[in-house]
Coordinates of C-alpha atoms in Angstrom, one line a residue:
X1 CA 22.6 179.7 280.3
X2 CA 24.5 176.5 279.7
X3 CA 27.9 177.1 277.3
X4 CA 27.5 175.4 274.2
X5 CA 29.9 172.3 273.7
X6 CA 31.3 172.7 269.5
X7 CA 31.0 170.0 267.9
X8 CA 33.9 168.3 266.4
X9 CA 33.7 169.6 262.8
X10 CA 33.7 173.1 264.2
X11 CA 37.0 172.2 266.3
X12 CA 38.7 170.7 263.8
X13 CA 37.6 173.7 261.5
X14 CA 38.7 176.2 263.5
X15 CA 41.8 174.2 264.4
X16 CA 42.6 174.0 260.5
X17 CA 42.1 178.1 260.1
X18 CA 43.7 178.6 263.3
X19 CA 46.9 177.2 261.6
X20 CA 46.2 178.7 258.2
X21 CA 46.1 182.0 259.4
X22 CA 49.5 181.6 261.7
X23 CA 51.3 180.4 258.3
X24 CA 49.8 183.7 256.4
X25 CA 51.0 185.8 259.4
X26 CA 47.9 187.8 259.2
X27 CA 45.5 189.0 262.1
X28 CA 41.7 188.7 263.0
X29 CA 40.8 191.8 262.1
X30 CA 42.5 191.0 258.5
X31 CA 40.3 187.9 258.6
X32 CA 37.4 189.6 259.8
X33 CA 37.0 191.6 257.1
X34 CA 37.8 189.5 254.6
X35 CA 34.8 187.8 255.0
X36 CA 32.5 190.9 256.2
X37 CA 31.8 189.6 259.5
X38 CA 33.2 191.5 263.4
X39 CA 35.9 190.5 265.2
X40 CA 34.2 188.8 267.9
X41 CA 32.3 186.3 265.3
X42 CA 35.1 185.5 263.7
X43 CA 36.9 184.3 266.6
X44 CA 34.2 181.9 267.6
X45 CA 34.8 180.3 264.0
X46 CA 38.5 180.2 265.0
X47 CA 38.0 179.0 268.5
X48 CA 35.4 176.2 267.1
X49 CA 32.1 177.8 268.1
X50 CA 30.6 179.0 264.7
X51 CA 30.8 178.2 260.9
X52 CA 30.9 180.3 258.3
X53 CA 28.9 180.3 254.9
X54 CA 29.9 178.6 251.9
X55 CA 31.0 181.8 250.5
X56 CA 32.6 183.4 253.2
X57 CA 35.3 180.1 254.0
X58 CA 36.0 180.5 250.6
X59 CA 36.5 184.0 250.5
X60 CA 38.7 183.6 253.8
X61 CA 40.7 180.1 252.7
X62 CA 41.5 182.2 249.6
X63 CA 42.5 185.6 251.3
X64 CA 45.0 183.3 253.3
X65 CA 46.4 181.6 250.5
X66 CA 45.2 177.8 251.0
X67 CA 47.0 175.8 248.5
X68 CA 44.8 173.2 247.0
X69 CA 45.0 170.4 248.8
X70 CA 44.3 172.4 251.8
X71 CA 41.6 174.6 250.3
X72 CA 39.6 171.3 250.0
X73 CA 40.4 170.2 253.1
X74 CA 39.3 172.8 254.5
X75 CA 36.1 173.2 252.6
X76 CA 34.8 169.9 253.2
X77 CA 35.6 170.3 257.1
X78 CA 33.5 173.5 256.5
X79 CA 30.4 171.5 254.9
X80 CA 30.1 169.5 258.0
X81 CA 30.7 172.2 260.6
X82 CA 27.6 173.8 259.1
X83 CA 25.4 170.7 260.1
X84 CA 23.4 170.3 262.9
X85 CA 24.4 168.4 266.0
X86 CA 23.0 164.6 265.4
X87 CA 23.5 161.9 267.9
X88 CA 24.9 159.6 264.9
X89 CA 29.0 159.4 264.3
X90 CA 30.9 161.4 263.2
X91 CA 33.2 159.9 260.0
X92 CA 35.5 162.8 258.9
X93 CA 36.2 162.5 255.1
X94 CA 37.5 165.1 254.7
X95 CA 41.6 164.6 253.0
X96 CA 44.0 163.8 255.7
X97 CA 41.5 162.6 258.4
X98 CA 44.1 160.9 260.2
X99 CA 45.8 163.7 260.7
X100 CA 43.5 165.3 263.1
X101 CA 44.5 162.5 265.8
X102 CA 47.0 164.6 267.0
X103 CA 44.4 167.6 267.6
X104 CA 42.1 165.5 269.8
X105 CA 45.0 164.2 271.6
X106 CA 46.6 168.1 272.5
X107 CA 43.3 168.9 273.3
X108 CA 42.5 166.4 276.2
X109 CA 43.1 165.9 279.2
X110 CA 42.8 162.2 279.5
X111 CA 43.6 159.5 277.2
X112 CA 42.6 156.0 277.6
X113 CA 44.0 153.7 274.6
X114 CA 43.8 149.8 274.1
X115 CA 45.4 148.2 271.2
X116 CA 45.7 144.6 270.1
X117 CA 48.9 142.9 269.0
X118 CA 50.8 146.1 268.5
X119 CA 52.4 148.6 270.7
X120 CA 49.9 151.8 271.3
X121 CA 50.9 154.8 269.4
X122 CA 52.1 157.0 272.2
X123 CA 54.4 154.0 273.1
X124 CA 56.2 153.6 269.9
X125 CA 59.8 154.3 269.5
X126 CA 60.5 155.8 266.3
X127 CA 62.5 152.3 264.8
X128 CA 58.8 150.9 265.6
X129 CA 57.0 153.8 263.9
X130 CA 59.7 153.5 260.8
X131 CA 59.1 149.3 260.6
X132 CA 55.3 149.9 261.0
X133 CA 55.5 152.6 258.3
X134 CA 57.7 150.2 256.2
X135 CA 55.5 147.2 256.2
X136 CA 52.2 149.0 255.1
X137 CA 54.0 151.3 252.3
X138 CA 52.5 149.8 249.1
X139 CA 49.5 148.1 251.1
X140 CA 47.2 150.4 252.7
X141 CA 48.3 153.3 250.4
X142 CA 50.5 153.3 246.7
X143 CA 54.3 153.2 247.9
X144 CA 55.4 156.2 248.1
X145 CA 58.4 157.9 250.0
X146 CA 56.7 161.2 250.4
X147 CA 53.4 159.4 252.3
X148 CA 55.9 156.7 254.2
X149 CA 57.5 160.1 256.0
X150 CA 54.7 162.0 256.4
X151 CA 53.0 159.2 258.0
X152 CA 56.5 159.0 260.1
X153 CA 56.1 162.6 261.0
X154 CA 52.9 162.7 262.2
X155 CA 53.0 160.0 264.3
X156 CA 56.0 161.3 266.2
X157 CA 53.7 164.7 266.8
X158 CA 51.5 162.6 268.4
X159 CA 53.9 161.4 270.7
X160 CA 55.3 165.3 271.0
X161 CA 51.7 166.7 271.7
X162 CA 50.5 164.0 274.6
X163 CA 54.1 163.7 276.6
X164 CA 54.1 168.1 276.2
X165 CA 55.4 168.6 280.0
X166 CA 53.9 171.7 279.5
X167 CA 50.0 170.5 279.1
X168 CA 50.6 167.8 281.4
X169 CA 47.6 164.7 280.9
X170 CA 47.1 161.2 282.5
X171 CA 47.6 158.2 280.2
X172 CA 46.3 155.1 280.5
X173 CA 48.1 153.0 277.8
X174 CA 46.6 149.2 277.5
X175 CA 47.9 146.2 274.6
X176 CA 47.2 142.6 274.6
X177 CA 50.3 140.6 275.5
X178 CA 50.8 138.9 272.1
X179 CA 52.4 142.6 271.6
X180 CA 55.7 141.0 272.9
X181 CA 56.2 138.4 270.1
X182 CA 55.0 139.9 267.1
X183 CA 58.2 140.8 265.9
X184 CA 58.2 144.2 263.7
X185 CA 60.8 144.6 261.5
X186 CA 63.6 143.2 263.4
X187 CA 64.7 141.7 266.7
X188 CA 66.9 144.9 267.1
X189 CA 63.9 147.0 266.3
X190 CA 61.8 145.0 269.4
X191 CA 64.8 145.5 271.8
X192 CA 64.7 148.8 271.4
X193 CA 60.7 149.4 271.6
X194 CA 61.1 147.5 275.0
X195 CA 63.3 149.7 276.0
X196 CA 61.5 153.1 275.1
X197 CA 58.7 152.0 276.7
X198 CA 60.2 150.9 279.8
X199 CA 62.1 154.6 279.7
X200 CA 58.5 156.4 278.9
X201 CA 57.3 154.5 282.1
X202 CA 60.0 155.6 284.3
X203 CA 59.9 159.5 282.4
X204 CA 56.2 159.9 282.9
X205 CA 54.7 160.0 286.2
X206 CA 50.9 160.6 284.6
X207 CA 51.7 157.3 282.1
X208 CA 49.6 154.3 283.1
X209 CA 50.7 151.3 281.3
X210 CA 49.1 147.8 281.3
X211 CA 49.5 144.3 279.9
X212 CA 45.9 142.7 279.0
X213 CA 46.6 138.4 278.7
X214 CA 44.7 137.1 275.5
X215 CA 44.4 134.0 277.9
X216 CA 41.9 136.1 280.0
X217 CA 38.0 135.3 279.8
X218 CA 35.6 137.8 277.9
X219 CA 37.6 140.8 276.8
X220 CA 34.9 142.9 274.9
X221 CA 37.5 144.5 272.8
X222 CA 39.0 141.3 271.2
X223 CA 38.6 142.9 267.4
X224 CA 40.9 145.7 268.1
X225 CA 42.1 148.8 269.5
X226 CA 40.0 151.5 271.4
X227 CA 40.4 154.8 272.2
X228 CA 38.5 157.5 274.8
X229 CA 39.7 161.0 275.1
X230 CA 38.1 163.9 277.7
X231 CA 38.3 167.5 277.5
X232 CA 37.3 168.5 280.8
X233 CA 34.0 170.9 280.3
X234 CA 35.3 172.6 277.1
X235 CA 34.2 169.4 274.7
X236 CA 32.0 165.9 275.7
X237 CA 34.3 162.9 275.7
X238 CA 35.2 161.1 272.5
X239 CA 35.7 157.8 271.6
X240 CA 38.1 156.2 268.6
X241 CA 37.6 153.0 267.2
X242 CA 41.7 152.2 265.3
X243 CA 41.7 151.0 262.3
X244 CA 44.4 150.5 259.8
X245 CA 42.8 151.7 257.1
X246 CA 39.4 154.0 256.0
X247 CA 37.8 157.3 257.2
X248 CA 38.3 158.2 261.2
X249 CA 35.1 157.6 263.3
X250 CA 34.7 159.8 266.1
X251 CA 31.7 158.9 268.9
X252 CA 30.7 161.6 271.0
X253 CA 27.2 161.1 272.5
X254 CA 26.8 159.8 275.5
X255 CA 25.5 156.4 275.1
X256 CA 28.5 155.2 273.1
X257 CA 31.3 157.1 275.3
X258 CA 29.5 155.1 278.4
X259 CA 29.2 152.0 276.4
X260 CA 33.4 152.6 276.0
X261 CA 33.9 153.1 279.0
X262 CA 32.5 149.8 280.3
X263 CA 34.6 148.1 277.7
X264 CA 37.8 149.9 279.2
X265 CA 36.2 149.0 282.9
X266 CA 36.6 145.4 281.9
X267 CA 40.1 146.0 280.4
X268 CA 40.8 147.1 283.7
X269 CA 39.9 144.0 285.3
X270 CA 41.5 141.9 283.0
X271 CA 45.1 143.2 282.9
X272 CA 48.3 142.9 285.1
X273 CA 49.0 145.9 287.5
X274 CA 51.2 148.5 286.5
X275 CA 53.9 146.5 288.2
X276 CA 53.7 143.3 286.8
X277 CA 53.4 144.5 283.7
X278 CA 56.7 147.0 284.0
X279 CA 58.1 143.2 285.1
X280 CA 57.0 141.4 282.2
X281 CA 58.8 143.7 279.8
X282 CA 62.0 143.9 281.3
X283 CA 62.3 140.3 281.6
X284 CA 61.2 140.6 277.7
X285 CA 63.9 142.6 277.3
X286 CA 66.6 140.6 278.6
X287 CA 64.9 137.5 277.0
X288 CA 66.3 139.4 273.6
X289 CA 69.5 141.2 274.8

């Protein structure tokens, strides 16, 4: 028999208990019977293979002392686990949807990424992440100190989880050369993003990185950013269309990961070698020393 591939509510489900229950510092078999269920069932909810009831998340959130804000997380991740597999999208509502970025990106083993006029995520240095951070405080959310850092934070795990020596991953890492000139938050700032991502480059022998020219003809991804991640056999590929602002929409069926994966084919073609591009930015660099 074929083993089942979970679904993404069920992995970010279990991935949210899986950290609830390490903060609670209590075991399976105190979760287990929280909830009335064996060991071994419980453990598929953790490890993203089952769901549990209504009911029986609430009695477990509750035995390991959700607060709030993460009790409704949590719940709502739960009503969607509980649904059947469709091939339609999946848009997670649930509060803090950008968060779960971070998960996909531990969890695979190749990333492909492609943004537009702004350095990728894994490539930002953290003056970059700060500026970025600075310039939409009070625009895509109520300015606020407390969501400016957090926002901070968790794009620096991001960085942490996909350069873990540890769980080593290749990287492919594409962004339209109008990147170079559009100057975020200062020219100190850009000096010092050129830099870190020459360093990365030099630092990461699985990082791919690659200049796409807006002067070349037919680039399918000319509205924005794109983003493919793969798991191996334990989850089907997943695609990310980036967007500054609204729910996260995740595409795992098969048509649209292919239909990606042409796009980033084309990218391919399009953009300077590895070489070149490593090239371009250092003369960049001394351009703005």
């Amino acid at each position: 028999m074929a083993k089942a591939i979970p679904t993404l509510p069920r992995v970010f489900l279990g991935a949210a208990l899986r950290q609830l229950r390490a903060d609670a510092n209590k075991s399976l078999d105190d979760c287990a019977r929280a909830v009335g269920k064996d060991r071994p069932r419980i453990v598929k909810v953790f490890d993203g293979n089952s769901s549990l009831s209504t009911e029986e998340l609430e009695a477990l959130v509750d035995f390991l002392g959700a607060e709030p804000d993460r009790r409704r997380e949590i719940l709502r991740l739960g009503i969607d686990a509980r649904k059947r597999s469709s091939r339609s999208p999946y848009t997670d509502l649930a509060p803090g949807s950008f968060q779960r970025l971070a998960l996909l990106e531990a969890l695979a083993s190749d990333i492909w990424d492609y943004e537009r006029g702004v350095f990728p995520a894994c490539l930002q240095s953290p003056e970059y992440i700060e500026a970025l951070m600075d310039a939409s405080d009070g625009i895509w959310w109520d300015s606020s100190e407390v969501e400016r850092s957090k926002r901070v934070a968790f794009r620096t795990e991001r960085q942490r989880t996909v350069f873990d020596p540890d769980r080593p991953k290749q990287i492919d890492v594409f962004f339209s050369d109008d990147t170079l000139v559009a100057e975020v938050g200062s020219p100190t700032v850009m000096r010092r993003q050129l830099q870190h991502v020459l360093d990365l480059i030099d630092q990461n022998r699985h990082l791919t990185v690659q200049i796409v020219p807006n002067s070349g003809r037919d680039n399918p991804v000319q509205q924005g950013g794109l983003v493919i991640y793969r798991f191996g056999d334990s989850l089907r590929p997943v695609g990310f269309l980036s967007v500054p602002y609204g729910p996260s929409t995740y595409f795992d069926d098969a048509i649209d990961t292919e239909r990606m994966t042409r796009a980033f084919n084309k990218i391919r073609e399009l953009a300077y070698t590895p070489e070149r591009t490593r090239d371009i930015i250092r003369v960049k660099l001394e351009e703005t020393t």
